[in-house]
XYZ file of C-alpha atoms in Angstrom:
252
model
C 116.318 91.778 173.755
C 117.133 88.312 171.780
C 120.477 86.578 170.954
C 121.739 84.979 168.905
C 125.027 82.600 170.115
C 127.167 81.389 166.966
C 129.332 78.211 167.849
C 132.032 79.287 165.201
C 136.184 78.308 164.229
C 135.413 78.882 160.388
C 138.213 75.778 160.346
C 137.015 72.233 160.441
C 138.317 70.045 163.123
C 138.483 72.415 166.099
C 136.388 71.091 168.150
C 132.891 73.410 167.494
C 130.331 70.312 168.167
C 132.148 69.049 171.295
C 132.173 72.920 172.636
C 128.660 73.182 171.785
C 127.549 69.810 173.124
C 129.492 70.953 176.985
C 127.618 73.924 175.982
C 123.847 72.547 176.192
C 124.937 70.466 178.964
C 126.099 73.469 180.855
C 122.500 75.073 179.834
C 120.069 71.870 181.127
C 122.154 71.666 184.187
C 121.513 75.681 185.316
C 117.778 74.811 183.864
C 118.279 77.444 181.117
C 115.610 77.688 177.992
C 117.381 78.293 174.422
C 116.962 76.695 171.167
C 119.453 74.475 170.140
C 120.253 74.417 166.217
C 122.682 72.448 164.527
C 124.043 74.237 161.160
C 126.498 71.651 160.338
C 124.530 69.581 157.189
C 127.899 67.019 156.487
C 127.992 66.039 159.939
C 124.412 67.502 162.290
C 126.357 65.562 165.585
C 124.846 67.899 168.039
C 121.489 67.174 166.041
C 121.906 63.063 166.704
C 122.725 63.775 169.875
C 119.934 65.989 171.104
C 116.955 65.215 168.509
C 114.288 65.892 171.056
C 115.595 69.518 172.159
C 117.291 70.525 168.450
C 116.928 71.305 165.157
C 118.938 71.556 161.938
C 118.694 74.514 159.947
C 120.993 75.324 156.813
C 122.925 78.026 155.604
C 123.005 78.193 151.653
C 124.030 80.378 148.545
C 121.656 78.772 146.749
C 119.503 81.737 145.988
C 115.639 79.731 146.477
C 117.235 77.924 149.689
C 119.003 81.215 151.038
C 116.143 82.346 153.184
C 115.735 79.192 155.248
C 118.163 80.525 158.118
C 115.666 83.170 158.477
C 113.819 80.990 161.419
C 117.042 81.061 163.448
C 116.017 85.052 163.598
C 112.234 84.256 164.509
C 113.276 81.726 167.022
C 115.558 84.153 168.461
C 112.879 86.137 170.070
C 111.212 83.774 171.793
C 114.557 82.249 172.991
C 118.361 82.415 173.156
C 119.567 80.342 170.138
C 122.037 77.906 170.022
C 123.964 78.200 166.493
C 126.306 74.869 165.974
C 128.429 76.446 162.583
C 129.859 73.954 160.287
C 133.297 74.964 159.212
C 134.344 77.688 156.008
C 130.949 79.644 156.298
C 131.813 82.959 157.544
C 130.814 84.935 153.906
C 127.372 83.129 154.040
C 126.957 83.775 157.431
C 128.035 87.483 157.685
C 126.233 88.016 154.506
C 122.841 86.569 155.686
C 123.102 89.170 158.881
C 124.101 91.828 156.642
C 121.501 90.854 153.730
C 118.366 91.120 156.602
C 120.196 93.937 158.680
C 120.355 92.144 161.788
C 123.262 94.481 163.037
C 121.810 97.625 161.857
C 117.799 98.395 161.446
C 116.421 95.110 162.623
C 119.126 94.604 164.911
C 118.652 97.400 166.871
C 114.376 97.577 166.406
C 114.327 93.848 167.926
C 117.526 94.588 170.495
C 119.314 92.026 168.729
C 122.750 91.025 170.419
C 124.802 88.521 168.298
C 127.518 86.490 169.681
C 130.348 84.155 168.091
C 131.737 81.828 170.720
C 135.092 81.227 168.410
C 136.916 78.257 168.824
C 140.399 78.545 168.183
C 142.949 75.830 168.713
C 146.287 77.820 169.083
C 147.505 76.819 165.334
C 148.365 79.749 163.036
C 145.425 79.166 160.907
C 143.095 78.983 163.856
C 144.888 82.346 165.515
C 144.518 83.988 162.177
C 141.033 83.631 161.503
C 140.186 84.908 164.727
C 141.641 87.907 164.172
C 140.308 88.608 160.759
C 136.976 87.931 162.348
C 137.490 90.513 165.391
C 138.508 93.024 162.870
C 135.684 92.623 160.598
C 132.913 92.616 163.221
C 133.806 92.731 166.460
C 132.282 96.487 166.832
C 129.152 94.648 165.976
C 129.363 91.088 166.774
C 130.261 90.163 170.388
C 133.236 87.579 169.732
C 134.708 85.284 172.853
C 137.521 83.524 172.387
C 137.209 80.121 173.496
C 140.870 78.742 174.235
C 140.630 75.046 173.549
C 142.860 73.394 175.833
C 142.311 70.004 173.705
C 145.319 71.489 171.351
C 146.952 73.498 173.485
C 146.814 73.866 177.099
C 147.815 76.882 179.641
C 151.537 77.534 179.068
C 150.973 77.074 175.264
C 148.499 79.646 175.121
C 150.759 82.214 176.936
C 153.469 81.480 173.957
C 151.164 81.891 171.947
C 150.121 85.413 173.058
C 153.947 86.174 173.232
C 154.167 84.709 169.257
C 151.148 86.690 167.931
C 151.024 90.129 169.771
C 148.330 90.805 167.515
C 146.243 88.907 168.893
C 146.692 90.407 172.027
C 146.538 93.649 170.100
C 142.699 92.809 169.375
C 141.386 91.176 172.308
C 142.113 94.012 174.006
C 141.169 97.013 171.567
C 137.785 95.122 171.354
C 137.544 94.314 175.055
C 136.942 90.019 173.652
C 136.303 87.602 176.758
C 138.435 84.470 176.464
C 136.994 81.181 177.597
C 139.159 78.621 178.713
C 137.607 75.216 177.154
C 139.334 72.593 179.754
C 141.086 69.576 178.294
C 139.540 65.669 178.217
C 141.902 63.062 177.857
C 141.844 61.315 174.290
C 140.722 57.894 175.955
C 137.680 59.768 177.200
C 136.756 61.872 174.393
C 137.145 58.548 172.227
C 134.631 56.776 174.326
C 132.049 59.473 174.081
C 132.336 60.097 170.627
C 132.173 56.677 169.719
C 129.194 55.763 171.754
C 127.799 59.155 170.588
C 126.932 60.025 173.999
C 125.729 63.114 175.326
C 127.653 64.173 178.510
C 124.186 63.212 180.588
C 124.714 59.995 179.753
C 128.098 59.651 180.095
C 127.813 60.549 183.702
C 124.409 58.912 184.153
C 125.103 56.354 187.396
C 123.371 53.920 185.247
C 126.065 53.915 182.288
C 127.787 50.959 183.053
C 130.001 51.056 179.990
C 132.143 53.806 181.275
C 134.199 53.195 184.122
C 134.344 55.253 187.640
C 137.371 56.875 187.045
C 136.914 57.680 183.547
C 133.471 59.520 184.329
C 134.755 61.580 187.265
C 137.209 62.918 184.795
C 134.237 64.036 182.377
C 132.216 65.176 185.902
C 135.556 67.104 186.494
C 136.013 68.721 183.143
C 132.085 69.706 183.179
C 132.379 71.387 186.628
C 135.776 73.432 185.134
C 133.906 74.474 181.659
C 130.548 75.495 183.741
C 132.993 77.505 186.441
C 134.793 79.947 183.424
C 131.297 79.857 181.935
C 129.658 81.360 184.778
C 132.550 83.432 185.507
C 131.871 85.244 181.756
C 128.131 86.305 183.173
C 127.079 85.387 179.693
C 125.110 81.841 180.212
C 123.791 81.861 183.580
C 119.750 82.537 184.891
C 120.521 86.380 185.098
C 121.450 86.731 181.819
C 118.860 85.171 180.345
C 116.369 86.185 182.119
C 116.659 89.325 180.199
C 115.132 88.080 177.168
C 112.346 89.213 176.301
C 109.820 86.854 175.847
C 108.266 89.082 172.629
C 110.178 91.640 170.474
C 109.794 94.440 171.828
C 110.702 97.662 169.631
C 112.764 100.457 171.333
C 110.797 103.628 172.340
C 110.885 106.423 169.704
């Protein structure tokens, strides 16, 4: 088995790179091996931030450049990937995994399992998307909904499943985990961003530009995303330890 985790909100400015940057730190701290990719070729932040453990390959319609995503595939099966999207690139994306058939013949011959950890912020554009997504793959394509509590926090998201009962409509007619993606205040988000920081050395006891306060909050929020994390089953040490180490092609 191999996966393939897409870090996705098709919208920009939902907060996809922070998500995946909690993400890898939620990864090194269980001691979890993945490949981390960054997709994003205006802005590769999860790139700066992790050079040493990441990697930045492109999606592209250009016909002579459209192949390159193909080592996302061939990393897959060695380890989880990683997949930092940028935003509006859902038809290159879907038509790359429909172009090789990595949901139908190769899919199934290398026990393929593709995931899209959706980012939604609560917005009507956000909620929207999502749900064209779900309808258009989530038979194939295991969507989560992360709930980012940045934009909207607890008691917004249960008006918001009151305001769009379609949404409730698909999450449950495709059985979709939701993730909730605990808020950071503003002051502390600012701080990391513009340091560019990852969160290990935001917290790092040596980081002296930070003060105490302000880094048990991030502590805090790390502890909450890593709890509803592990409480999905989907990034922890049993889960991954079901990756197969080679391809391995289902008996006949």
């Amino acid at each position: 088995m191999s996966q393939i985790h897409f870090v996705d909100g098709e919208k920009g400015g939902v907060g996809k790179s922070f998500f995946t940057r909690a993400l890898v730190y939620h990864c090194l701290a269980r001691k979890l091996s993945f490949h981390l990719i960054d997709s994003d070729r205006s802005n590769p932040d999860v790139h700066k931030r992790y050079p040493d453990i990441s990697q930045t390959i492109f999606f592209s319609e250009v016909e002579k450049k459209s192949n390159d995503a193909d080592k996302i595939f061939e990393l897959s099966l060695l380890k989880p990937c990683i997949v930092n999207l940028p935003s509006q690139i859902e038809v290159i994306v879907s038509g790359w995994i429909a172009r090789n058939g990595l949901i139908e013949e190769l899919g199934r011959e290398y026990q393929l399992e593709i995931y899209k950890w959706f980012v939604c912020t609560g917005g009507h554009d956000s909620i929207t998307l999502f749900i064209e997504s779900c309808e258009k793959f989530a038979s194939q394509i295991k969507h989560i909904l992360v709930q980012n509590h940045f934009s909207a926090d607890e008691d917004d998201w249960e008006m918001i499943y009151r305001e769009y009962p379609k949404l409730q409509e698909v999450i449950k007619a495709h059985n979709i985990p939701t993730l909730a993606f605990p808020r950071l205040g503003t002051t502390d988000k600012n701080l990391i961003d513009q340091n560019q920081w990852t969160f290990e050395q935001t917290i790092d006891r040596e980081n002296t530009q930070i003060g105490a306060l302000s880094k048990q909050r991030v502590v805090t929020f790390l502890r909450a995303l890593s709890h509803n994390l592990d409480q999905l089953g989907i990034f922890t040490p049993e889960s991954f330890k079901s990756h197969s180490a080679k391809a391995k092609k289902p008996a006949a």
